[in-house]
GROMACS .gro file of C-alpha atoms in nm:
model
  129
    1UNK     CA    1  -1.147  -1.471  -0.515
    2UNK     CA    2  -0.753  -1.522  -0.584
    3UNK     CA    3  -0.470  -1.493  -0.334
    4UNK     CA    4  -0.354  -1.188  -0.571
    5UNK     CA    5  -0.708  -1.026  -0.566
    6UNK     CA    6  -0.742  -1.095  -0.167
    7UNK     CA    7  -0.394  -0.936  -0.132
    8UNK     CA    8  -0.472  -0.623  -0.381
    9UNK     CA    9  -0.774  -0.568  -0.171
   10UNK     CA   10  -0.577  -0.623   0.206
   11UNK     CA   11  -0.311  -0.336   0.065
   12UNK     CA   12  -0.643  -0.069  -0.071
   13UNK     CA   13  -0.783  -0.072   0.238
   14UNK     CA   14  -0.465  -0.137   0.439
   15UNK     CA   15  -0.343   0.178   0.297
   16UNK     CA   16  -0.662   0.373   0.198
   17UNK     CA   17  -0.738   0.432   0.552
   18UNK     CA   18  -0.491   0.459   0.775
   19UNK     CA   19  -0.260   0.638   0.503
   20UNK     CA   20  -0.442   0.821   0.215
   21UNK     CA   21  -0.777   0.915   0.384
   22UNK     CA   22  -0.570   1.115   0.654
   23UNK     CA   23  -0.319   1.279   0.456
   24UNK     CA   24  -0.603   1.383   0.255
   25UNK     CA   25  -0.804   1.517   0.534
   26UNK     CA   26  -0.689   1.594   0.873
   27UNK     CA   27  -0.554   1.891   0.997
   28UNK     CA   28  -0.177   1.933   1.016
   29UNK     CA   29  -0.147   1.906   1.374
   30UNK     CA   30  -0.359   1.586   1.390
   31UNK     CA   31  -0.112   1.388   1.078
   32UNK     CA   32   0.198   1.514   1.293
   33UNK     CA   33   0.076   1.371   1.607
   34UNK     CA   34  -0.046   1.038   1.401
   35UNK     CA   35   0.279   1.040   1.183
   36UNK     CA   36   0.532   1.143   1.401
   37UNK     CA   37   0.636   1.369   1.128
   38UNK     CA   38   0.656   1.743   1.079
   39UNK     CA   39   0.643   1.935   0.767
   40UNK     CA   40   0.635   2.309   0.770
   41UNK     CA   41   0.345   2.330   0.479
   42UNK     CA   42  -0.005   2.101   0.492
   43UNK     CA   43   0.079   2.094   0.137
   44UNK     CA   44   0.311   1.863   0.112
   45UNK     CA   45   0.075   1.619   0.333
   46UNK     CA   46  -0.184   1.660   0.080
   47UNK     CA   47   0.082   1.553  -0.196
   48UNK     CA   48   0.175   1.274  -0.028
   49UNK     CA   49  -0.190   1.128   0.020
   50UNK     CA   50  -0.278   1.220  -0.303
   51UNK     CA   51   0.056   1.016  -0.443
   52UNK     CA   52  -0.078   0.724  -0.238
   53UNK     CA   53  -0.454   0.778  -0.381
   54UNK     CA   54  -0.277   0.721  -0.723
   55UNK     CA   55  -0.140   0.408  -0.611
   56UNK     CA   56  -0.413   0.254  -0.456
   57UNK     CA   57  -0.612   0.353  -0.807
   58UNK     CA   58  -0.373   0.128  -0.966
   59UNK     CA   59  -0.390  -0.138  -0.768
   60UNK     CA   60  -0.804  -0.133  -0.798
   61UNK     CA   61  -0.700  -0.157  -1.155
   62UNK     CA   62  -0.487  -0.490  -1.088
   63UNK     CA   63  -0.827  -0.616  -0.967
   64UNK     CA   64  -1.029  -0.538  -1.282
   65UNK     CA   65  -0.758  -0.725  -1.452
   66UNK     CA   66  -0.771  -0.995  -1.236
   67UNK     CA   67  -1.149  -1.060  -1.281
   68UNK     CA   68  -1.042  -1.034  -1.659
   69UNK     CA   69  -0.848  -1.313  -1.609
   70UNK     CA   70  -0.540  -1.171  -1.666
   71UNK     CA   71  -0.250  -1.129  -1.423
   72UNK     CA   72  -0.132  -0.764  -1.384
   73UNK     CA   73   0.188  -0.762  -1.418
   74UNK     CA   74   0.225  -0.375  -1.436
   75UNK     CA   75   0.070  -0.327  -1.096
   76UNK     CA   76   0.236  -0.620  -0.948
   77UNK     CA   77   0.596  -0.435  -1.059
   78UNK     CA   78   0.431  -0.086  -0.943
   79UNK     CA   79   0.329  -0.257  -0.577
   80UNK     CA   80   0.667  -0.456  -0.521
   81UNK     CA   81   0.910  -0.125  -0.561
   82UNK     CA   82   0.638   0.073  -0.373
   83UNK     CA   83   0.575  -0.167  -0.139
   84UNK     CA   84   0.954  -0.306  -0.066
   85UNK     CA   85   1.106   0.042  -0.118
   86UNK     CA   86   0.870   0.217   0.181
   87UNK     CA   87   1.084  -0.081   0.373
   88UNK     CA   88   1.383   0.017   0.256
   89UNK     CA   89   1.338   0.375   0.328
   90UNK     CA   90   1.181   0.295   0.686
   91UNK     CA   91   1.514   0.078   0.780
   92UNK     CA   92   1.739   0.316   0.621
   93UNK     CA   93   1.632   0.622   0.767
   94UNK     CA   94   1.656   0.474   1.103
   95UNK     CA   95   1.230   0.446   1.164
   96UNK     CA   96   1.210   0.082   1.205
   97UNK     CA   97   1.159   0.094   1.570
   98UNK     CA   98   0.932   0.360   1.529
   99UNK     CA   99   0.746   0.212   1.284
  100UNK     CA  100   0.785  -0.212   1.294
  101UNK     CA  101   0.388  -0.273   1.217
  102UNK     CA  102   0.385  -0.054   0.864
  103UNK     CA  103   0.741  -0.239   0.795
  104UNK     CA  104   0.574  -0.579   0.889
  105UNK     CA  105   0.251  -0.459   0.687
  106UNK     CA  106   0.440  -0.366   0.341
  107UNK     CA  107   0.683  -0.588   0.362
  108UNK     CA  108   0.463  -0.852   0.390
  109UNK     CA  109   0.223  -0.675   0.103
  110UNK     CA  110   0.596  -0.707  -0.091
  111UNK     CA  111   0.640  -1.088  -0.037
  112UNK     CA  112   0.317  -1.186  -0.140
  113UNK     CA  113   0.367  -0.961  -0.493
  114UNK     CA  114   0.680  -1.124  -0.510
  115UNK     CA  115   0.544  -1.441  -0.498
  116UNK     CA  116   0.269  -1.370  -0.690
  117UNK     CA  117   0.514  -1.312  -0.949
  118UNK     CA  118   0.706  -1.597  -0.998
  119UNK     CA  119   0.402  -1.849  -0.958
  120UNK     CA  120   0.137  -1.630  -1.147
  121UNK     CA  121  -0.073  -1.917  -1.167
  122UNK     CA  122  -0.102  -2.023  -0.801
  123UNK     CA  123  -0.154  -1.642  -0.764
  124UNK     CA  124  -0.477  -1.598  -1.033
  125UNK     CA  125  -0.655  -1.964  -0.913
  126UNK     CA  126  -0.967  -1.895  -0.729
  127UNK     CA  127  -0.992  -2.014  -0.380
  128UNK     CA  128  -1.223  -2.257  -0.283
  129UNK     CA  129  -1.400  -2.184   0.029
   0.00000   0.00000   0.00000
């Protein structure tokens, strides 16, 4: 395994369950007590997880590349504005308090792309454990 593959995997299931999988499933009442948010249709719930499905999709495809030997550039660019930009919007609106372990989760998730990015190589070596 890489550092990028070990992080692509830490942000699927990072996000897959906690996120996605409830979005996708629970009753309204049940993400609004979880979330803290309130929407007036389940819809837009179901949206949302499905948005973050998509993502997560993308990102397994970062590890197919990765096991191709070839750094995925595309889903590194797709996972730093996702991943900095839900930090951005979390601070700007106000939620950090609220919500300082998903800021500390994707912002670190952000760093580490970031990184990944400017020393691709360090990021595509396989560890040695």
């Amino acid at each position: 395994m890489t550092p990028l593959s070990i992080l692509l995997t830490i942000k699927i299931f990072g996000t897959l369950v906690p996120i996605a999988l409830p979005f996708l499933l629970f009753p309204k009442h049940l993400i609004e007590k979880l979330s803290n948010f309130e929407a007036s249709d389940i819809a837009l719930y179901r949206f949302y997880g499905v948005a973050i499905l998509a993502l997560l999709v993308g990102y397994a495809g970062g590890l197919f590349q990765l096991q191709e030997g070839v750094f995925p550039a595309g889903v590194v660019a797709m996972g730093l504005v996702s991943n900095a930009g839900i930090v951005m919007a979390i601070t700007l609106t106000g939620r950090l308090s609220k919500m300082p372990v998903s800021a500390i989760f994707f912002g670190s998730i952000a760093i580490g792309l970031l990184v990944s990015h400017l020393n691709q190589e360090m990021a595509m070596t396989p560890l040695n454990w």
